[in-house]
Structure formats: structure tokens, C-alpha cells
Coordinates of C-alpha atoms in Angstrom, one line a residue:
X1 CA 10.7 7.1 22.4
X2 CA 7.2 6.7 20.9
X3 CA 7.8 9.1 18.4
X4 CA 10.9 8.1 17.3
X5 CA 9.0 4.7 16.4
X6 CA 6.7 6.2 14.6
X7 CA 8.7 8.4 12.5
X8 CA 10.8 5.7 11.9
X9 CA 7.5 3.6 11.2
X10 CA 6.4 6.5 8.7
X11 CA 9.7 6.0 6.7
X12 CA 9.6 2.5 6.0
X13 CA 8.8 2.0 1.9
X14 CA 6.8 -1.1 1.2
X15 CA 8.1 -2.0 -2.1
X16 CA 12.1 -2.0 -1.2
X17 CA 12.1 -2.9 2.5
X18 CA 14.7 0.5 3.1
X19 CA 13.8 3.4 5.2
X20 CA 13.8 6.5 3.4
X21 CA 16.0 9.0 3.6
X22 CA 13.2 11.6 3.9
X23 CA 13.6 13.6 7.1
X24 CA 10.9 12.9 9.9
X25 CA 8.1 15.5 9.0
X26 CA 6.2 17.5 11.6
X27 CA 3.3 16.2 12.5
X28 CA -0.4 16.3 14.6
X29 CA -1.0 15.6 18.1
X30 CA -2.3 12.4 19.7
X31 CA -3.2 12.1 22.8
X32 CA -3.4 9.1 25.0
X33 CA -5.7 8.4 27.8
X34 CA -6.6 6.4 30.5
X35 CA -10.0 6.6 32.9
X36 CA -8.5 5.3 35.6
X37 CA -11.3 4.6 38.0
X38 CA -11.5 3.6 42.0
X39 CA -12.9 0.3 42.7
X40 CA -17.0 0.6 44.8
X41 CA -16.1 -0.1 48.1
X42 CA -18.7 -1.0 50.9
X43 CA -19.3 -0.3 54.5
X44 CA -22.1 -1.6 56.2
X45 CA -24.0 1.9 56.2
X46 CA -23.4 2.9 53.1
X47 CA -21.8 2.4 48.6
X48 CA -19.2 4.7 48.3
X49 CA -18.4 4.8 44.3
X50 CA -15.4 7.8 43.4
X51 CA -16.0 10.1 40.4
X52 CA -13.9 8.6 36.8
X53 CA -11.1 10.9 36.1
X54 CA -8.8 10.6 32.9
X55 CA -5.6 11.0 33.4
X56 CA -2.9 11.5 30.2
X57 CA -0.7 8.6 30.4
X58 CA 1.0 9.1 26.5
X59 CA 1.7 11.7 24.1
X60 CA 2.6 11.2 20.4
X61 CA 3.5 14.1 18.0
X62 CA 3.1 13.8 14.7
X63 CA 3.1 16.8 12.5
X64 CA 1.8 16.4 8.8
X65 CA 2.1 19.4 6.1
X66 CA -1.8 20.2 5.2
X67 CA -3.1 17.4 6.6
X68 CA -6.0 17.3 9.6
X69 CA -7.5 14.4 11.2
X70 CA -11.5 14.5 12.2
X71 CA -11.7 11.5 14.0
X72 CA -9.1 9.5 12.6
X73 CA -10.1 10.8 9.2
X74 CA -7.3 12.9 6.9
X75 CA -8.6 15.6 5.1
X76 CA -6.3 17.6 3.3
X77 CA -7.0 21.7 4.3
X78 CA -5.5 24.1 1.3
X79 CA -4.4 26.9 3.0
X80 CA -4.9 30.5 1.5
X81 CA -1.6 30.2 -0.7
X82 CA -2.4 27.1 -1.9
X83 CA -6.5 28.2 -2.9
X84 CA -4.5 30.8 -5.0
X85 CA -2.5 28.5 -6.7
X86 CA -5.7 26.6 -7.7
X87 CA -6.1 23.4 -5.3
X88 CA -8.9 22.8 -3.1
X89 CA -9.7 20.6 0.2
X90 CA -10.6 17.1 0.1
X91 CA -10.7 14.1 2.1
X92 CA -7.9 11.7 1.8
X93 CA -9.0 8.4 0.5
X94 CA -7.8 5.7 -1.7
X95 CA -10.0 3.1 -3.1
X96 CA -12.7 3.7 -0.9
X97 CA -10.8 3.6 2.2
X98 CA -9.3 6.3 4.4
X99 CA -5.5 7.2 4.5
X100 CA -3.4 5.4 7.0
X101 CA -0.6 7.7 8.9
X102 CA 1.9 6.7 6.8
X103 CA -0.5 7.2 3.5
X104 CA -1.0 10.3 4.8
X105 CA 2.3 11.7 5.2
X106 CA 3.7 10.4 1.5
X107 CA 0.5 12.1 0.2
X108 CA 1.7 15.2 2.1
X109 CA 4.9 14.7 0.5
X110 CA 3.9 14.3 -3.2
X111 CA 0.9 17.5 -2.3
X112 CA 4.1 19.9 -1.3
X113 CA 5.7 19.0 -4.9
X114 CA 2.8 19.7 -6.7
X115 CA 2.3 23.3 -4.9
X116 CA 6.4 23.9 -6.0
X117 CA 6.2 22.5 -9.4
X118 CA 2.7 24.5 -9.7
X119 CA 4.8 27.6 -8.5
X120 CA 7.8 27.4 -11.0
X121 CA 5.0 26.7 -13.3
X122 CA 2.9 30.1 -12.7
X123 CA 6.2 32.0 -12.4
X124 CA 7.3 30.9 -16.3
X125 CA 3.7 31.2 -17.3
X126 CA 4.4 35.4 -15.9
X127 CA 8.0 35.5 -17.4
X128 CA 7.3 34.8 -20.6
X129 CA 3.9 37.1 -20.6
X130 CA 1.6 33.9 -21.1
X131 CA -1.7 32.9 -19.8
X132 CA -1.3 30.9 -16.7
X133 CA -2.4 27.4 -17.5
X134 CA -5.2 25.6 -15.6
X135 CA -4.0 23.3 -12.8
X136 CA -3.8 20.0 -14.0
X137 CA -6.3 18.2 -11.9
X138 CA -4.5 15.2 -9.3
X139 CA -5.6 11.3 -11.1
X140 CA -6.7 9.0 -8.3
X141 CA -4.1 7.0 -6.9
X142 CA -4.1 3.9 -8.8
X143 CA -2.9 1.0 -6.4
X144 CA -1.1 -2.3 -6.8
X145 CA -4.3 -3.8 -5.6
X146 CA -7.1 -2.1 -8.1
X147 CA -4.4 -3.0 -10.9
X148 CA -4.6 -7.1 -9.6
X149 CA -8.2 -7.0 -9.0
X150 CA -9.1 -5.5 -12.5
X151 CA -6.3 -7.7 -14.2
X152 CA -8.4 -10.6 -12.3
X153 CA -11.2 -9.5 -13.0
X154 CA -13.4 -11.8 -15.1
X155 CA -15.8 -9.2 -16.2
X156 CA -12.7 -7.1 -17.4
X157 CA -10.5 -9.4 -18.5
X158 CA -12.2 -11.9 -20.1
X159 CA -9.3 -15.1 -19.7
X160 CA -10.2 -15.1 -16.4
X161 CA -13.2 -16.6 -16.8
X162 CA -14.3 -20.2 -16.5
X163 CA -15.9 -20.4 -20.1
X164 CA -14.5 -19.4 -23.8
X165 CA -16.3 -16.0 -24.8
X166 CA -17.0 -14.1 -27.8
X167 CA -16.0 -10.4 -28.6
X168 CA -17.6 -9.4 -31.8
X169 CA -16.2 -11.7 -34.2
X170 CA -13.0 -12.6 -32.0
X171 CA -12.9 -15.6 -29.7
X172 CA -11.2 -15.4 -26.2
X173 CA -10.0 -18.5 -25.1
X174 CA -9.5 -18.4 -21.0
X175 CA -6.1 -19.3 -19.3
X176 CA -5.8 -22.9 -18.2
X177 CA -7.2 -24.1 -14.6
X178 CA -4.1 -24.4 -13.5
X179 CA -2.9 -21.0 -14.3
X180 CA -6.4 -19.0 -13.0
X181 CA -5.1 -21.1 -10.0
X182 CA -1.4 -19.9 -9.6
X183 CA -1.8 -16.3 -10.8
X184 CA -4.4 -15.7 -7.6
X185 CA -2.1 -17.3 -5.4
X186 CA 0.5 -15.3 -6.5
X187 CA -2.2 -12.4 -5.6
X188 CA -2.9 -13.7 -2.4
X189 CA 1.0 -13.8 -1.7
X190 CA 1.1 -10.0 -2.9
X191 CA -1.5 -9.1 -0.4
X192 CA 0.0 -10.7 2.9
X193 CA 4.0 -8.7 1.5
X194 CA 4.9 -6.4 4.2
X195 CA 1.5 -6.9 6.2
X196 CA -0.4 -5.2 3.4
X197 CA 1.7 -2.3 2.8
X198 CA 3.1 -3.5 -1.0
X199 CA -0.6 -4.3 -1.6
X200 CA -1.7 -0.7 -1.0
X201 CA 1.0 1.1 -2.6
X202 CA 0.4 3.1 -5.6
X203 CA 1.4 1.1 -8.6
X204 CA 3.1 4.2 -10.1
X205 CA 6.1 3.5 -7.3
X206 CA 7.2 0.2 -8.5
X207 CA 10.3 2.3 -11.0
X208 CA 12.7 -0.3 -11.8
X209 CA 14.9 0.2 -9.1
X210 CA 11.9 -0.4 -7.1
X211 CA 11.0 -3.6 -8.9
X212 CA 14.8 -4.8 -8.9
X213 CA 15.0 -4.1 -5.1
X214 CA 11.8 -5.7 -4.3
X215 CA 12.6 -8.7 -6.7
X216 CA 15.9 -9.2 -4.6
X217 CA 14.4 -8.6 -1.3
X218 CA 11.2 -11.4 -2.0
X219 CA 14.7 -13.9 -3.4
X220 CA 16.4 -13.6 0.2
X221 CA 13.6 -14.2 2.5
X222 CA 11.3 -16.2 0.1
X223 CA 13.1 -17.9 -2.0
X224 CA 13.7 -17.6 -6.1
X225 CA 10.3 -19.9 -7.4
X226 CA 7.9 -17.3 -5.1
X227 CA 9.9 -14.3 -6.3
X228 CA 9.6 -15.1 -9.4
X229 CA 6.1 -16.1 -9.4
X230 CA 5.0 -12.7 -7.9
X231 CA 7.1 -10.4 -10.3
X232 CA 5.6 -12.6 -12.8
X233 CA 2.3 -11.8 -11.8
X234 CA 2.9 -8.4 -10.9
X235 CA 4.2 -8.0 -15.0
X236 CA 1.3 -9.4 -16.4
X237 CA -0.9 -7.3 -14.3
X238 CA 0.7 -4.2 -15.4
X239 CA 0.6 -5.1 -18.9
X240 CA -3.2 -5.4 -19.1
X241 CA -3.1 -1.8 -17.1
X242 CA -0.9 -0.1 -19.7
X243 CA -3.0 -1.7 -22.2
X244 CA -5.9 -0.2 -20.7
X245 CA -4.1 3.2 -20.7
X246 CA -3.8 3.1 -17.0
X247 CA -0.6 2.8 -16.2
X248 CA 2.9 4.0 -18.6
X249 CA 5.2 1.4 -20.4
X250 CA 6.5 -1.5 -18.2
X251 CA 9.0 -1.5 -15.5
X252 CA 9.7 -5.2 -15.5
X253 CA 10.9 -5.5 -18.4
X254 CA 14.9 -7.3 -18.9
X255 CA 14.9 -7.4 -15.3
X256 CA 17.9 -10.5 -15.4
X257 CA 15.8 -12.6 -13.0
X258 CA 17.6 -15.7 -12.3
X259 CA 16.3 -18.9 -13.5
X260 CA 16.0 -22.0 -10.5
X261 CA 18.1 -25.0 -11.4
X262 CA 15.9 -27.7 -13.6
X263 CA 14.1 -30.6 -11.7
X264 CA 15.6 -34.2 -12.8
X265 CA 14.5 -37.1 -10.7
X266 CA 14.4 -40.3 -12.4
X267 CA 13.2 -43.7 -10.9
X268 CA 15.2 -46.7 -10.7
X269 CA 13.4 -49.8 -11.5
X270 CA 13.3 -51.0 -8.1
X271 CA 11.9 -47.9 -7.0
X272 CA 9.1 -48.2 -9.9
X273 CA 8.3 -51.8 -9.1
X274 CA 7.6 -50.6 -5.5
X275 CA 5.1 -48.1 -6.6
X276 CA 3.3 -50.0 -8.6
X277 CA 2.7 -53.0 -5.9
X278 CA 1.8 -50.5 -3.2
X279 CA -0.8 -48.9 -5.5
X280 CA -2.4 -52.1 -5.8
X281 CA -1.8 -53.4 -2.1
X282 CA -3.3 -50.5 -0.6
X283 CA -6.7 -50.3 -3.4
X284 CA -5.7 -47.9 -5.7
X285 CA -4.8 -50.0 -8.9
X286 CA -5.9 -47.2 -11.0
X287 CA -3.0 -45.5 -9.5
X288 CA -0.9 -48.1 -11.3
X289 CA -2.5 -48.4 -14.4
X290 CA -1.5 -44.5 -14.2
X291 CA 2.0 -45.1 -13.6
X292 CA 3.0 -47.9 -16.1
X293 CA 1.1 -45.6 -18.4
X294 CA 3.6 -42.8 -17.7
X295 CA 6.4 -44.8 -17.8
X296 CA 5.4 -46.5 -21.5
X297 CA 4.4 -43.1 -22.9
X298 CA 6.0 -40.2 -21.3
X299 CA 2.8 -38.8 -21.0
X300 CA 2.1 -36.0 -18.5
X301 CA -0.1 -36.4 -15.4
X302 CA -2.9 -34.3 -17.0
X303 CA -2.6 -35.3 -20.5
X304 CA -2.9 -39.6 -18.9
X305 CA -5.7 -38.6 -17.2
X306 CA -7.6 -37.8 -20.4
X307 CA -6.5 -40.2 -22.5
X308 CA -9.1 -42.4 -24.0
X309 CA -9.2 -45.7 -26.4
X310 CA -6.4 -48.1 -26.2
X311 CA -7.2 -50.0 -29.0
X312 CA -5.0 -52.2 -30.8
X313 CA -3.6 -50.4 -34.3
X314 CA -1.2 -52.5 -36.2
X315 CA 0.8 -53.9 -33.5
X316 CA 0.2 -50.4 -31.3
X317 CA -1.6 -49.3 -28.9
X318 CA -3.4 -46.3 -29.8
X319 CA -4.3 -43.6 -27.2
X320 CA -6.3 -40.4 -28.1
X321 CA -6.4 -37.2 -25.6
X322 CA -10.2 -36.8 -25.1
X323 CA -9.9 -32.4 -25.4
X324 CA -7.5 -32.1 -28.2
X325 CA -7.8 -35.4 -30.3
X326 CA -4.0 -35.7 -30.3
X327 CA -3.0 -39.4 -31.3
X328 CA -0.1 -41.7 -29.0
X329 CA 1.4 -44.5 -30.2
X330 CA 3.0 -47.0 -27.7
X331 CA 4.3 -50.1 -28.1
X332 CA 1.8 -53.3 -26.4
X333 CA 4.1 -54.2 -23.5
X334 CA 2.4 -57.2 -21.8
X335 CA 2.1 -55.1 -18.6
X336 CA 0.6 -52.1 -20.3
X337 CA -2.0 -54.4 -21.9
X338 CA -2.8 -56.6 -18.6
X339 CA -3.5 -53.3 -16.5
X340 CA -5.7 -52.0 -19.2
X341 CA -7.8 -55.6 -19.6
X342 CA -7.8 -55.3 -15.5
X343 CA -9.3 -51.9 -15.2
X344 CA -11.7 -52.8 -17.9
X345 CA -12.9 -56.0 -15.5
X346 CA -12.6 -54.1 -12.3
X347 CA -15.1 -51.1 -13.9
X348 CA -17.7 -53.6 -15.6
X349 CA -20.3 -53.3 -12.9
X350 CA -19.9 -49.1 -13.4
X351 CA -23.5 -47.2 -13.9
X352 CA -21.6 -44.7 -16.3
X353 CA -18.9 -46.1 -18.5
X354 CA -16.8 -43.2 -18.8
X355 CA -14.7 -42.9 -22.1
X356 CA -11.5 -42.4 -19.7
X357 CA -8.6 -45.0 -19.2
X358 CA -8.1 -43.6 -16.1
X359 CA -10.5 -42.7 -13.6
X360 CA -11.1 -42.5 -9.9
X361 CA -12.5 -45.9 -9.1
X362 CA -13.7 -45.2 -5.5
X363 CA -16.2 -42.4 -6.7
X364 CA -16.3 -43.9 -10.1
X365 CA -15.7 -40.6 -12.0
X366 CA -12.9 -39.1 -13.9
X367 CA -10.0 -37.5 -11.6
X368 CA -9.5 -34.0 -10.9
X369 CA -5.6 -33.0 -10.9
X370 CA -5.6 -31.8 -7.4
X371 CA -7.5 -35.3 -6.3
X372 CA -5.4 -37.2 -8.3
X373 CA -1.8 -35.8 -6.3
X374 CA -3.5 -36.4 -3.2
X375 CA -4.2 -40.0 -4.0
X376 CA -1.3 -40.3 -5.5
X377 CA 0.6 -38.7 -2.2
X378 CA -1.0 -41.3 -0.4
X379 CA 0.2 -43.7 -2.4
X380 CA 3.8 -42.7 -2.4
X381 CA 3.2 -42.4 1.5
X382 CA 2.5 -45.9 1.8
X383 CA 5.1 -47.1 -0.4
X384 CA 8.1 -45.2 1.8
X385 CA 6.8 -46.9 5.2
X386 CA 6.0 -50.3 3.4
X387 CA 2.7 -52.3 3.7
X388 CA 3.0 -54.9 6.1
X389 CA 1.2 -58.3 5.2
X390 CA -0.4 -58.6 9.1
X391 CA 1.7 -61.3 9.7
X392 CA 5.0 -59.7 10.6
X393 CA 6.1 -59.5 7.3
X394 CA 5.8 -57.2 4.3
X395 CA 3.6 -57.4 1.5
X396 CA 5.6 -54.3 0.1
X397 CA 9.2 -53.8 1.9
X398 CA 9.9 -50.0 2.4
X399 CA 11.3 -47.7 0.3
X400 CA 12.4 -44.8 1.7
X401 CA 14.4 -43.3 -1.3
X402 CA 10.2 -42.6 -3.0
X403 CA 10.1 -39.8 -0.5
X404 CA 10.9 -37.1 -3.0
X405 CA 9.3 -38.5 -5.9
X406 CA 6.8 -36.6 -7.9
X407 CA 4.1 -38.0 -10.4
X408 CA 5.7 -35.2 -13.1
X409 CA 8.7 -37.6 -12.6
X410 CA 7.4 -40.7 -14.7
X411 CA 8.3 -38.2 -17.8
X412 CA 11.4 -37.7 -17.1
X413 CA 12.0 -41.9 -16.2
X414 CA 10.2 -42.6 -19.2
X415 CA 12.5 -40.7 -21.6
X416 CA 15.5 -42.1 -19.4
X417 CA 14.6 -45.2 -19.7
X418 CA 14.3 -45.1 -23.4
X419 CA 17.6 -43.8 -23.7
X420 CA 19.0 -46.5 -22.1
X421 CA 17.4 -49.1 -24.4
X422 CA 18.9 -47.8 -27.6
X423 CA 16.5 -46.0 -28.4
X424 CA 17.5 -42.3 -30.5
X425 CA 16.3 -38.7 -29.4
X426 CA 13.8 -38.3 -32.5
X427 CA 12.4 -41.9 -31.5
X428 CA 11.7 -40.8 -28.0
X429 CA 10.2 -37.4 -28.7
X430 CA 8.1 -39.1 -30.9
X431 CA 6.3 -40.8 -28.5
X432 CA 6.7 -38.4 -25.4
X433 CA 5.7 -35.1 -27.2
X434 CA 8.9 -33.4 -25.8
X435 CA 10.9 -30.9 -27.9
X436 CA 14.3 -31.9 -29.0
X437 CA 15.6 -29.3 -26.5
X438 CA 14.0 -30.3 -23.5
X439 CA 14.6 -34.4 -24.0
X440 CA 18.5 -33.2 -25.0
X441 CA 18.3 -31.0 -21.6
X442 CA 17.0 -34.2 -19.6
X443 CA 19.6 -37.0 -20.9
X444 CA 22.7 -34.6 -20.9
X445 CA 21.5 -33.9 -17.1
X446 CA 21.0 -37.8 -16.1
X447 CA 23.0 -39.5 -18.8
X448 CA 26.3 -38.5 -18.6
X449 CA 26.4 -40.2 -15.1
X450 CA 24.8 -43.0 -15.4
X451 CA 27.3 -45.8 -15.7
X452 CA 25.1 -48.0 -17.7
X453 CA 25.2 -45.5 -20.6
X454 CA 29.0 -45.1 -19.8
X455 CA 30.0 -48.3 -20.3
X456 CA 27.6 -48.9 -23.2
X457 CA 29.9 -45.9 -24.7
X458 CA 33.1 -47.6 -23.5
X459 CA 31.7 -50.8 -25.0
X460 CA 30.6 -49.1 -28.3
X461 CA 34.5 -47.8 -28.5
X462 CA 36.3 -51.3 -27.8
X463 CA 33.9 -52.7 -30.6
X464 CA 34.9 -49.5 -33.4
X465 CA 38.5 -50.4 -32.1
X466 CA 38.7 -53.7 -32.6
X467 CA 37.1 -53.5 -36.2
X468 CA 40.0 -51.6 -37.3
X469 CA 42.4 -54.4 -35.9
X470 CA 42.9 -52.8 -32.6
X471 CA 46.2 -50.7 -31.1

């Protein structure tokens, strides 16, 4: 019974999930035993103590072509056919570590094709009356995870670092926070697959079938965004290995991956009034200030949070992006301009005036993304369970539909909202930064069922009518 597991163990592939059709090879002898030993007992003369003796309680055999194990150590032994055909003894190790059982045996596997394919070889070489060839020395086994951890690698790959460097005369820029951030979760993900066993695979097995099976497999028991965030990161790792001339040309390629349904949340009004007065109630108005900012410019979180100026330019207010310089325009809603005279009172006292709109008031310096969704988290907490006023009433009353909004929402409320005042898709994206497609994709999602913008259209139509003198 122990056997069959582990044959069945040994045929298990880590990048599909299926168990190999392979047949169960022979294999070496384990042993299991067990000192089983008498407990002292006393008399009032003498300790008697029994002698340890081991009895064999399990036996395991497991029989691997070429291979021997030295104290749990594989060392492949070429056997006097094999020295003749040119291959040698070695110890069987992969990235500095020693071959599991199931290494073992798929390195027994691939060894036995190489002696067959260096036979045929030999045996045309004698045919033909040529010289027979050298054997072509075995390349390391290159795994998934040396191909991650030198795509990762900052000293390899230089847009993995923190900094912008210089190559000669060419400038490489690194990836965004953000990214550096996702693309080692996505790693991290990689490593725990299958306890470990995708992680140590050779990176030559993942074939398109093998990619397409494992793609499908990581969709059904982890869902689409994580399977496509790891076949993602598994592509772009291979692609700086082929560059590299380590591995051939790309197996991900036109793999028809599906694509998850588009996130469209807007805010009703109600909703962003309750937002806004629980930031405020609870002592986060910078919170607010960030919100009525999204909602009057579209912005994103991380392009609000480094937004600087605010001055006054012919009857607009004029924001800048402190990294890029890029200019927004917004109209001086009386709100807008309130918050921003408020936050300008409230940070008066401030050792360091920082050049920020927004900032992080309780430690006085600019927000870090992953600070700011906490805070903002909170925030959105508070404003689903209400804040009470101490008094048995409410200062805010609850509202439980906030439980699924996001901050990246604001964006898609602001260009809503816009829509809905009248206002074209070339004026929106002008203030937004949107692309034509992606503000189209957003009202033809929301719009069409929202029975304001209905019967505007219904209104619109009646009007047309009647100024041709009706039916």
C-alpha cells in the first residue's frame, strides 16, 4: 500500500496537476525501523534495563534506473555500457540542492533517453562510415525558480531596482512601486503552487500544452485575476531568459486567456455625502478633501496624492502633479475651494509645509498609497456602521450600501456624474485624463441604465418631435 502511494506520488506533474502515464519505474530499497525498547523497571535489590533491539516495522521499494542513494543523496552510477557511450557519474543536484525522489526518477527518465538517442546517434555515425561525434555535454537544469530570481534580480535586471540607472549611454528607467510590488507577489504565489513542486520544475517543461493546462487548472481553484497574474509573470520572466539566451522562444504566447469582466461602481450622491461627513466626524478631513478632489477631477488616487498648487487661473483651479508637471484644470466649485482654504488653516501650525494638497495630517507628511487605503478603509468602515453623536443619535446615519466601495471608484463617479450634467465625452476626458475608449467603455456600462439619462433621452425626443409639429 505504501508503495503504490509512492509510485503514484512519483507520477504526479507539477505544472498540469495530471498523473503521468509513465509506468511506475523500479526502484531502491527503504527500509523502516523502529528501536523499540523495554521500559527500566525496579526491584528493591536491583535496575534491571533490557538490551534496544530494532525491529523492521515498514518496507518501501522503490527502484530507480542508474540512480543510488548515499545517505539520502542521488548520485547517478554510469554503468560500463553507459562509460562507453561517453557519460560519466555525478551527483544529482539542482540549484545547489539535492534531488528529491521524484526529481530523481524524471532525471532517470530523461538520462535513459539520452543513452537511446546517443545510441541511434553512434549507430548512424558507423553507417554512414563517419567519425562518431563527441557527446554533447547535459546543460544544468534551469528551473522555474533561477528563471524568477534572475528576472528579479536587481543586479541583473536592472528595472528592478529602486533607483533610475545608467548603461553606457542608455537610461533604464525601473518599473513602478506598484508593479516591483505585484510581480513578487505573483513570485511568492508561484513558489507556495503545488507545495513547491511548480517552483522547482525545470522551466524547459512548461510546452504550451503545459502552460494552457496549468493556466486552466490555477482558473478553477484560484480564480481568473491570480491566474492571470501568475502566467503574466511567469511570461515576462521567460522573456528576459530568452533574451538572455537561456531559455528558447516563448510558450505563452496567444494563449486566449480570458479577460475578468470590467469593475464599474459608481456612488450615488447620498452615498458620497456620507463619505465625506464621516471622514470629517471621525478626524480624517484630509480624507475628504481627497474625495471631493476625486470627484471634481477624476483624478486617480495616486495622481491626487501628488497634486500640488491650487491656485486660481482665470476662473480655474489649477492643479499640477508634483513628478510629471502635468497641468488639471477644474472648475472652482465652492466645496472644492472651502476644503482646500480648510486644509490650508488646519496645517498652518506644520514645522514642514509640504508642497502637497493632500497629506497625512496625523504624521504631518505626504501619504504612502498603501497608508492612504488603510485610512481610507477605515474611513469607509465607519461610514457603513454610522458614527453615533453619544447621545443616542447619529452624527452620521449608516450606510451600508459603502461596503464595496473602492477609492479607484471616485473616477469612475466623477466621469458619471459629468455625464449626467450635459457634459460631452471630449469635455470629460479633458479633465479626467481618460482615453476616449475607456470613458465610452464606463458610460455605455452605467449609462444606459440609468433612468436619469433615459428620460433626459426621452425628453430630448418629445422636444425634436414637437419642433416638427408633432404626430
Amino acid at each position: 500500500m505504501v508503495a503504490a502511494r509512492a509510485r503514484r506520488a512519483a507520477a504526479f506533474h507539477p505544472l498540469h496537476g495530471r498523473r503521468s502515464a509513465r509506468a511506475a519505474r523500479p526502484v531502491m530499497v527503504l527500509t523502516m525501523t523502529q528501536l523499540a525498547t523495554t521500559r527500566p523497571s525496579r526491584s528493591s535489590s536491583a535496575l534491571r534495563v533490557s538490551a534496544a533491539r530494532e525491529v523492521a516495522v515498514a518496507k518501501i521499494v522503490v527502484n530507480i534506473p542508474f540512480v543510488v542513494w548515499r545517505e539520502g543523496r542521488p548520485r547517478y552510477v554510469a554503468t560500463p555500457a553507459h562509460r562507453k557511450l561517453g557519460f560519466k557519474g555525478e551527483d544529482l543536484r539542482r540549484a545547489g540542492e539535492w534531488l528529491t525522489l521524484d526529481q530523481a526518477a524524471d532525471w532517470s527518465a530523461r538520462r535513459a533517453q539520452e543513452v537511446e538517442e546517443r545510441r541511434q546517434e553512434i549507430a548512424a555515425a558507423r553507417a554512414g562510415r563517419r567519425r562518431i561525434p563527441a557527446l554533447r555535454q547535459r546543460q544544468d537544469i534551469y528551473t522555474i525558480a533561477q528563471m524568477i530570481q534572475d528576472w528579479q534580480d536587481p543586479t541583473r535586471n536592472p528595472r528592478f531596482g529602486s533607483s533610475e540607472t545608467m548603461k553606457g549611454k542608455r537610461r533604464i528607467k525601473p518599473l513602478a512601486r506598484a508593479s516591483r510590488i505585484f510581480y513578487a507577489k505573483m513570485a511568492r504565489a508561484i513558489e507556495q503552487q503545488d507545495e513547491g513542486q511548480l517552483w522547482a520544475a525545470p522551466a524547459q517543461e512548461l510546452t504550451r500544452r503545459a502552460v494552457h493546462g496549468l493556466y486552466e487548472r490555477l482558473t478553477e481553484e484560484r480564480g481568473l485575476p491570480m491566474a492571470r497574474g501568475i502566467i503574466g509573470a511567469l511570461s515576462a520572466a521567460w522573456a528576459f531568459a530568452h533574451n538572455h539566451g537561456k531559455l528558447g522562444p516563448s510558450p505563452f504566447a496567444r494563449l486566449g486567456m480570458e479577460s475578468p469582466d470590467p469593475r464599474l461602481r459608481v456612488g450615488s450622491v447620498h452615498e458620497m455625502r456620507s463619505l465625506i461627513a464621516t471622514a470629517d466626524a471621525v478626524g480624517y478631513p484630509e480624507i475628504g478633501d481627497s474625495i471631493v478632489m476625486g470627484l471634481m477631477t477624476g483624478q486617480r488616487q495616486r495622481d491626487r496624492l501628488l497634486l500640488v498648487d491650487g491656485r486660481d487661473l482665470d476662473g480655474r483651479l489649477l492643479f499640477r502633479q508634483k513628478k510629471t508637471g502635468a497641468v488639471v484644470l477644474a472648475p472652482p466649485t465652492a466645496q472644492l475651494v472651502e476644503r482646500l482654504r480648510n486644509a490650508r488653516v488646519r496645517r498652518q501650525g506644520f514645522k514642514v509645509q509640504h508642497a502637497e494638497l493632500i497629506i497625512n495630517e496625523q504624521s504631518r507628511r505626504p501619504f504612502s498609497g498603501e497608508r492612504y487605503r488603510q485610512i481610507f478603509g477605515a474611513v469607509r468602515a465607519a461610514a457603513v456602521a454610522g458614527v453615533a453623536d453619544g447621545a443616542g443619535g447619529w452624527k452620521v446615519e449608516p450606510c451600508p450600501s459603502l461596503a464595496d466601495f473602492r477609492d479607484q471608484d471616485l473616477r469612475d463617479t466623477s466621469v458619471t456624474w459629468m455625464a449626467l450634467a450635459g457634459a460631452t465625452i471630449p469635455e470629460i476626458i479633458s479633465v479626467t485624463g481618460h482615453s476616449e475608449k475607456s470613458a465610452s467603455q464606463i458610460l455605455k456600462h452605467y449609462l444606459g441604465r440609468h433612468p436619469e439619462m433615459a428620460a433626459s433621452a426621452v425628453g430630448k425626443a418629445a422636444r425634436w418631435l414637437e419642433g416638427k409639429g408633432g404626430l
